[in-house]
Amino acid sequence: MALDSLVARLVAIGRRLRRIERREITEFRRWVENTSNLIHLSILLFVPLLIGAVTVVSNALTELSFLLFPPLAAGTYTLFADPEGRYASPVKFVVGLTVGALAGWAALELSLRFFGPPTGSFGVHPASAALSILLTGGATWALEVEEPAAFSTALLVLVTDRATPQAYVLSVAVFGALVAGVFHVWREQFYERRAQYLYSTVAADDRVLVPMRGTESVTEATARFGSRLAAAHEAGKVVLLGFAEHDAADAADLTQGDGEDRATDDTADATEASADAVRERLERIASEIGRDVACEVVVTEGDPATATLRAVRDSGCDLVVTPYEADDGALTEYVRGVFGGPYDAIAFRSADGRRDWRRVLVMVARPGDSAHAMIDFGARLAGPDGGLSVCTCIGREVERRPAETRLANLVETVDRPVETRVARSPITEYLAANAGAYDLVVIGSSGDRSAASRFVSPPTFERIGEIDTDVAVFDRGNP
């Protein structure tokens, strides 16, 4: 018995460690989905490795000068820090560094011819330093290969110790090409495809469960919305979830009148009849939706939130699209239960029962996995011919530039034109003034905010009841 108890305890500990490991991996994946974090992580990995590799070669070849490293390190950082920026061209990087070294060499030769050997502790003539900068600026400007690190190579060639100027220029060109090659492969094979590797909604959230709660018009509109999301992927499918119910009061009367066995049988019959009626109604809707995407029908019973999460797991779905339900402006217990589950979820509010969403506005507060997911959903719904806008709101004008950069990083992974907007106004005011121009507004559930923050400032979706536009509130699951 003691051995069995020990084994059971070890198994329980192993399961707990695996859960912790999965949770940590999920948290890291979500952290790295922030483009800024991904770039900084890449800098920490690639810049030291590249400089280390160059150092190994430099130690083996005495002709190479250690003065090669400062401009190479600075240039490498410039490439990886802004992969889509002005200086992120591998060709310009190599040519700019080489032109700078050549300009410095030319300045050195000219100063030796006209001014003689330099004097002073550094052994550099002021005229050669000034001329190297002048020639570098003019040459890189004329050739359109401006590179900040080129000015470093232009000056450092003047003080090469072990290497001749010719060897220094050659080493700059060779090792600059090495760095540029690594950067090019990283950017083309990973950074540009990071949505495919990192953003889970690009390859997932295509098996959609739709709880059919509320009036017929609400449930049908929600089912069509879910089917549009699923149909964007070839493997997409929709599962319509119905809830069988029976009249508890009638069951109690039967218990008192004809005995418990009769009551139990009649209650089971009533539940089955209710399930059959629900299934028949859902199959009618499924036959319409099934023209565009595979559709199944499931009927369950029990606590709605618990039954919904169980149905998601059992049906192999990864996204829940439920009708939006509010009570005095706040989400109902059912929707909160779905949002608190381990699966991605959307609460959809239909304003007029529309079937098509060609103009979609996505409101993002901060970069991260939720923002990428909402943009992905917006792109699916708008389709290749629709319009997709992504907006963030700021409180001060000084925040505009960073906000523009964040939006640019978010939308560059979407393979379609995307309009970006930075609005200096509260989000509720912006939506009140602009939401009418769109078919759908996608916003986050504020699930990553603290309880204190949500108490001080209620979530946006609780304050947009007057907006006469379809609204989708997205909540990222917590596996």
XYZ file of C-alpha atoms in Angstrom:
479
model
C 0.000 0.000 0.000
C 2.842 2.341 0.873
C 4.431 1.693 -2.523
C 1.128 2.327 -4.325
C 0.701 5.561 -2.402
C 4.226 6.673 -3.309
C 3.687 5.872 -6.993
C 0.371 7.744 -7.009
C 2.031 10.735 -5.392
C 4.884 10.720 -7.910
C 2.396 10.508 -10.784
C 0.439 13.445 -9.341
C 3.645 15.466 -8.989
C 4.583 14.637 -12.585
C 1.207 15.799 -13.863
C 1.481 19.001 -11.878
C 4.950 19.694 -13.280
C 3.691 19.086 -16.820
C 0.823 21.512 -16.247
C 3.262 24.112 -14.958
C 5.524 23.491 -17.944
C 2.651 23.876 -20.410
C 1.531 27.045 -18.653
C 5.045 28.507 -18.770
C 5.406 27.628 -22.453
C 2.051 29.251 -23.189
C 3.032 32.388 -21.284
C 6.360 32.584 -23.119
C 4.650 32.105 -26.471
C 2.240 34.926 -25.723
C 5.109 37.137 -24.532
C 7.092 36.574 -27.719
C 4.012 37.314 -29.876
C 4.661 40.952 -28.993
C 6.840 42.060 -31.914
C 8.910 44.343 -29.699
C 9.752 41.442 -27.386
C 10.579 39.220 -30.362
C 12.974 41.811 -31.768
C 14.742 42.314 -28.444
C 15.052 38.558 -27.968
C 16.525 38.214 -31.472
C 19.046 40.961 -30.715
C 20.121 39.183 -27.532
C 20.594 35.949 -29.456
C 22.062 36.971 -32.801
C 24.282 39.987 -32.097
C 26.472 38.201 -29.498
C 26.636 35.022 -31.620
C 27.659 36.889 -34.761
C 30.271 38.996 -33.004
C 31.568 35.863 -31.275
C 31.920 34.106 -34.638
C 33.812 37.059 -36.095
C 36.069 37.096 -33.023
C 36.971 33.429 -33.567
C 38.077 34.207 -37.115
C 39.875 37.376 -36.014
C 41.906 35.466 -33.438
C 42.964 32.986 -36.111
C 44.042 35.670 -38.581
C 46.531 38.162 -37.199
C 45.949 40.459 -40.183
C 42.462 41.336 -38.919
C 42.125 44.319 -36.625
C 39.991 44.321 -33.494
C 38.759 47.724 -34.677
C 36.469 45.818 -37.036
C 34.123 44.943 -34.166
C 32.653 48.303 -33.036
C 31.060 49.238 -36.380
C 30.082 45.635 -37.052
C 28.326 45.317 -33.669
C 26.584 48.674 -34.081
C 25.489 47.828 -37.614
C 24.226 44.385 -36.595
C 22.129 45.942 -33.836
C 20.723 48.473 -36.319
C 19.641 45.684 -38.667
C 17.904 43.512 -36.091
C 16.421 46.364 -34.038
C 14.297 47.633 -36.921
C 13.869 44.836 -39.499
C 11.523 46.894 -41.661
C 13.178 50.258 -41.127
C 15.182 52.641 -43.260
C 18.517 50.955 -42.594
C 17.311 47.351 -42.748
C 18.667 46.598 -46.232
C 21.389 43.912 -46.326
C 22.829 45.365 -49.530
C 22.963 48.908 -48.188
C 24.462 47.584 -44.970
C 27.406 45.901 -46.697
C 27.951 48.607 -49.295
C 27.631 51.382 -46.700
C 30.208 49.833 -44.359
C 32.586 49.180 -47.257
C 32.186 52.655 -48.734
C 32.895 54.145 -45.304
C 36.103 52.121 -44.994
C 37.147 53.087 -48.519
C 36.461 56.756 -47.796
C 38.583 56.571 -44.654
C 41.409 54.896 -46.568
C 41.266 57.595 -49.255
C 41.287 60.324 -46.597
C 44.302 58.672 -44.956
C 46.256 58.581 -48.204
C 45.402 62.178 -49.071
C 46.350 63.477 -45.634
C 49.697 61.647 -45.757
C 50.459 63.144 -49.177
C 49.541 66.737 -48.377
C 50.125 67.020 -44.623
C 52.706 64.389 -43.891
C 52.726 61.877 -41.034
C 50.326 62.730 -38.182
C 51.420 63.848 -34.750
C 49.843 63.379 -31.332
C 49.100 60.432 -29.090
C 46.457 58.932 -31.394
C 48.471 59.351 -34.577
C 45.548 60.773 -36.558
C 45.706 64.040 -38.442
C 42.629 66.253 -37.865
C 42.357 66.868 -41.585
C 42.169 63.135 -42.366
C 39.420 62.643 -39.748
C 37.365 65.518 -41.134
C 37.961 64.438 -44.727
C 36.964 60.819 -44.014
C 33.619 61.954 -42.622
C 33.104 64.335 -45.558
C 33.866 61.663 -48.142
C 31.739 59.062 -46.363
C 28.733 61.361 -46.124
C 29.002 62.409 -49.759
C 29.586 58.895 -51.118
C 26.814 57.169 -49.133
C 24.414 59.981 -50.008
C 25.244 59.831 -53.721
C 25.017 56.026 -53.818
C 21.882 55.985 -51.607
C 23.536 53.560 -49.207
C 23.433 55.665 -46.056
C 24.454 53.546 -43.073
C 25.221 55.008 -39.610
C 28.013 52.504 -38.931
C 29.790 53.616 -42.146
C 31.122 56.659 -40.288
C 32.694 54.330 -37.736
C 34.551 52.327 -40.376
C 35.668 55.571 -42.004
C 37.312 56.778 -38.783
C 38.639 53.465 -37.507
C 40.545 52.734 -40.700
C 42.711 55.718 -39.754
C 43.987 53.960 -36.614
C 44.300 50.349 -37.746
C 47.094 48.744 -35.806
C 47.849 45.196 -36.924
C 46.116 45.435 -40.308
C 46.856 47.474 -43.366
C 44.063 49.738 -44.641
C 43.528 47.346 -47.543
C 43.051 44.363 -45.208
C 40.705 46.383 -43.020
C 38.511 47.347 -45.968
C 38.394 43.739 -47.159
C 37.512 42.410 -43.696
C 34.720 44.992 -43.381
C 33.233 43.847 -46.690
C 33.542 40.103 -45.961
C 32.237 40.109 -42.414
C 29.610 42.714 -43.206
C 28.323 40.318 -45.891
C 28.288 37.502 -43.311
C 26.145 39.526 -40.916
C 23.877 40.717 -43.717
C 23.377 37.138 -44.906
C 22.340 35.914 -41.471
C 19.986 38.870 -41.081
C 18.428 38.261 -44.504
C 17.743 34.593 -43.719
C 16.314 35.467 -40.290
C 14.031 38.161 -41.679
C 12.782 36.245 -44.723
C 12.450 32.796 -43.172
C 11.315 33.689 -39.658
C 10.448 37.326 -38.968
C 8.292 37.790 -42.049
C 6.586 34.459 -41.318
C 6.231 34.902 -37.580
C 2.444 34.827 -37.853
C 2.732 31.271 -39.181
C 5.111 30.145 -36.432
C 3.976 32.130 -33.402
C 0.414 33.404 -33.714
C -1.794 30.447 -32.885
C -5.005 31.919 -34.316
C -3.518 31.899 -37.834
C -3.479 28.093 -37.829
C -6.181 27.526 -35.184
C -9.497 28.963 -34.017
C -11.092 27.400 -37.085
C -13.265 24.840 -35.280
C -16.010 26.980 -33.845
C -18.609 26.040 -31.235
C -21.719 28.245 -31.240
C -23.994 27.979 -28.145
C -27.502 28.602 -29.472
C -28.893 30.734 -26.645
C -31.430 33.517 -26.873
C -34.053 34.350 -29.479
C -34.071 32.671 -32.872
C -32.872 35.808 -34.669
C -29.966 36.227 -32.224
C -28.848 32.605 -32.452
C -29.064 32.535 -36.249
C -27.017 35.737 -36.555
C -24.408 34.334 -34.164
C -24.249 31.048 -36.050
C -23.673 32.862 -39.348
C -20.947 34.939 -37.717
C -19.214 31.820 -36.394
C -19.496 30.098 -39.753
C -17.789 33.030 -41.503
C -14.844 32.735 -39.132
C -14.567 28.979 -39.622
C -15.003 29.103 -43.404
C -11.834 31.193 -43.760
C -9.785 28.015 -43.140
C -10.023 24.857 -45.232
C -10.241 22.677 -42.116
C -12.895 24.855 -40.527
C -16.084 23.490 -39.033
C -18.988 24.771 -36.923
C -20.690 22.952 -34.076
C -24.109 24.277 -33.073
C -24.716 23.581 -29.382
C -28.301 23.316 -28.134
C -29.508 22.992 -24.543
C -32.246 20.517 -23.661
C -34.570 21.703 -20.913
C -37.687 20.497 -19.105
C -40.135 22.135 -16.766
C -38.915 21.487 -13.205
C -42.288 22.531 -11.751
C -44.121 19.862 -13.767
C -41.578 17.294 -12.614
C -42.275 18.205 -8.988
C -46.044 17.798 -9.488
C -45.493 14.369 -10.993
C -43.395 13.338 -8.017
C -46.193 14.213 -5.613
C -48.996 12.652 -7.643
C -47.861 9.370 -9.141
C -44.659 8.415 -7.384
C -41.018 8.967 -7.966
C -40.546 6.321 -10.660
C -43.325 7.773 -12.809
C -41.893 11.274 -12.292
C -38.408 10.174 -13.276
C -39.661 8.510 -16.464
C -41.820 11.467 -17.436
C -39.030 13.914 -16.694
C -36.663 11.916 -18.905
C -39.305 11.829 -21.627
C -39.808 15.583 -21.351
C -36.058 16.204 -21.576
C -35.747 13.916 -24.577
C -38.673 15.617 -26.287
C -37.094 18.983 -25.609
C -33.771 17.742 -26.980
C -35.486 16.468 -30.138
C -37.187 19.816 -30.682
C -33.917 21.691 -30.146
C -32.046 19.334 -32.464
C -34.655 19.734 -35.189
C -34.382 23.523 -35.026
C -30.578 23.445 -35.055
C -30.422 21.027 -37.968
C -32.513 23.427 -40.006
C -29.971 26.196 -39.333
C -27.096 23.760 -39.918
C -28.424 22.855 -43.351
C -28.181 26.499 -44.350
C -24.734 27.077 -42.840
C -23.435 23.767 -44.195
C -23.368 25.171 -47.710
C -20.197 27.081 -46.842
C -18.562 25.094 -44.049
C -18.907 21.715 -42.350
C -21.537 21.921 -39.625
C -22.550 19.603 -36.800
C -25.290 19.705 -34.165
C -24.858 18.778 -30.495
C -27.524 18.925 -27.791
C -26.560 18.867 -24.126
C -28.035 19.560 -20.717
C -26.904 20.706 -17.289
C -25.321 23.972 -16.179
C -24.973 25.991 -19.426
C -21.437 27.334 -18.854
C -20.076 23.985 -17.671
C -21.873 22.129 -20.479
C -20.481 24.571 -23.044
C -16.871 24.132 -21.946
C -17.343 20.363 -21.866
C -18.803 20.422 -25.384
C -15.839 22.448 -26.668
C -13.455 19.795 -25.390
C -15.493 16.824 -26.556
C -16.096 18.220 -30.070
C -12.465 19.225 -30.619
C -13.278 22.918 -31.057
C -10.886 25.744 -30.197
C -13.127 28.817 -30.355
C -16.478 29.631 -28.771
C -18.752 32.194 -30.425
C -21.642 32.943 -28.094
C -24.402 35.539 -28.288
C -23.618 38.644 -26.248
C -25.613 38.643 -23.016
C -25.673 41.564 -20.591
C -27.459 42.308 -17.348
C -27.519 45.999 -16.321
C -24.573 46.648 -18.629
C -22.408 43.819 -17.246
C -21.857 40.401 -18.762
C -24.157 37.630 -17.572
C -22.833 34.793 -15.446
C -22.936 32.479 -18.465
C -20.723 34.678 -20.666
C -18.327 35.287 -17.771
C -18.113 31.522 -17.313
C -17.255 31.021 -20.991
C -14.696 33.848 -20.886
C -13.117 32.301 -17.803
C -12.531 28.981 -19.567
C -9.392 27.711 -21.287
C -10.629 28.424 -24.820
C -10.670 31.526 -26.996
C -14.149 33.037 -26.968
C -16.131 35.757 -28.728
C -19.354 37.317 -27.465
C -21.159 38.557 -30.576
C -23.835 41.246 -30.519
C -25.858 41.630 -33.701
C -27.390 45.039 -34.306
C -29.537 44.311 -37.357
C -29.089 40.640 -38.256
C -26.627 41.286 -41.075
C -25.048 38.330 -42.837
C -21.945 39.990 -44.240
C -19.186 42.090 -42.655
C -17.120 43.869 -45.294
C -15.968 46.873 -43.246
C -14.345 45.823 -39.982
C -12.829 48.024 -37.287
C -10.475 46.403 -34.764
C -9.741 48.384 -31.595
C -6.470 47.419 -29.885
C -5.156 48.786 -26.594
C -1.730 47.137 -26.516
C 0.346 44.698 -28.590
C 0.208 41.012 -27.837
C -1.559 37.771 -28.626
C -5.061 39.167 -28.147
C -4.408 42.011 -30.587
C -3.067 39.612 -33.227
C -6.048 37.316 -32.763
C -8.564 40.160 -33.187
C -6.810 41.390 -36.335
C -6.794 37.851 -37.712
C -10.543 37.546 -37.076
C -11.148 40.930 -38.691
C -9.209 39.889 -41.790
C -11.184 36.633 -42.058
C -14.517 38.420 -41.865
C -13.666 41.278 -44.218
C -12.339 38.894 -46.852
C -9.888 39.826 -49.614
C -12.166 42.519 -51.029
C -13.340 44.104 -47.762
C -11.874 46.916 -45.699
C -9.972 46.310 -42.461
C -9.041 49.142 -40.094
C -7.009 48.849 -36.891
C -7.158 51.681 -34.385
C -5.701 52.533 -31.004
C -6.525 55.497 -28.789
C -4.005 57.679 -26.975
C -4.304 60.323 -24.286
C -1.368 62.590 -25.179
C 0.158 63.700 -28.476
C 3.607 62.516 -27.381
C 2.256 58.942 -27.504
C 1.437 59.118 -31.235
C 4.778 57.975 -32.693
C 5.132 54.910 -30.431
C 1.478 54.030 -31.092
C 2.025 54.227 -34.852
C 5.019 51.904 -34.549
C 3.010 49.413 -32.487
C 0.217 49.352 -35.052
C 2.690 48.941 -37.911
C 4.234 45.931 -36.164
C 0.804 44.426 -35.552
C -0.572 44.708 -39.082
C 2.540 43.892 -41.125
C 1.911 40.157 -40.650
C -1.501 40.418 -42.337
C -1.289 39.560 -46.026
C -3.669 42.297 -47.145
C -3.963 46.120 -47.046
C -4.817 47.378 -43.558
C -5.656 50.931 -42.567
C -4.163 52.047 -39.244
C -5.435 54.920 -37.118
C -4.191 56.577 -33.947
C -6.970 58.584 -32.293
C -6.357 61.108 -29.536
C -9.647 60.599 -27.741
C -11.298 58.165 -25.326
C -12.257 54.952 -27.062
C -15.950 55.355 -26.280
C -16.017 58.808 -27.902
C -14.137 57.535 -30.930
C -16.527 54.624 -31.383
C -19.564 56.832 -30.934
C -18.311 59.074 -33.740
C -16.942 56.434 -36.140
C -18.500 53.015 -35.511
C -21.419 53.753 -37.818
C -19.075 53.670 -40.814
C -18.315 49.984 -40.201
C -20.242 46.726 -40.300
C -18.452 45.292 -37.275
C -16.345 46.524 -34.350
C -13.955 44.043 -32.700
C -12.765 44.858 -29.178
C -11.041 42.986 -26.355
C -12.641 41.759 -23.160
C -10.057 43.490 -20.928
C -9.379 40.102 -19.381
C -5.706 40.987 -18.855
C -6.536 44.018 -16.715
C -6.395 43.885 -12.927
C -9.543 43.871 -10.820
C -8.688 47.325 -9.475
C -8.264 48.706 -12.993
C -11.579 47.234 -14.102
C -13.286 48.716 -11.030
C -11.912 52.219 -11.682
C -12.594 52.095 -15.418
C -15.211 49.554 -16.580
C -14.385 47.589 -19.756
C -15.194 49.355 -22.997
C -17.762 46.794 -24.102
C -19.852 47.637 -21.034
C -20.135 51.243 -22.232
C -21.031 50.905 -25.898
C -24.672 49.883 -25.651
C -25.785 52.820 -27.768
C -23.585 51.960 -30.772
C -25.782 50.739 -33.609
C -23.155 48.421 -35.108
C -22.394 44.732 -34.725
C -19.852 44.172 -31.949
C -17.553 41.199 -31.282
C -15.916 41.050 -27.819
C -12.875 38.754 -27.859
C -11.420 36.983 -24.829
C -8.164 35.043 -24.987
C -8.410 31.627 -23.375
C -6.370 30.635 -20.330
C -5.161 27.059 -20.882
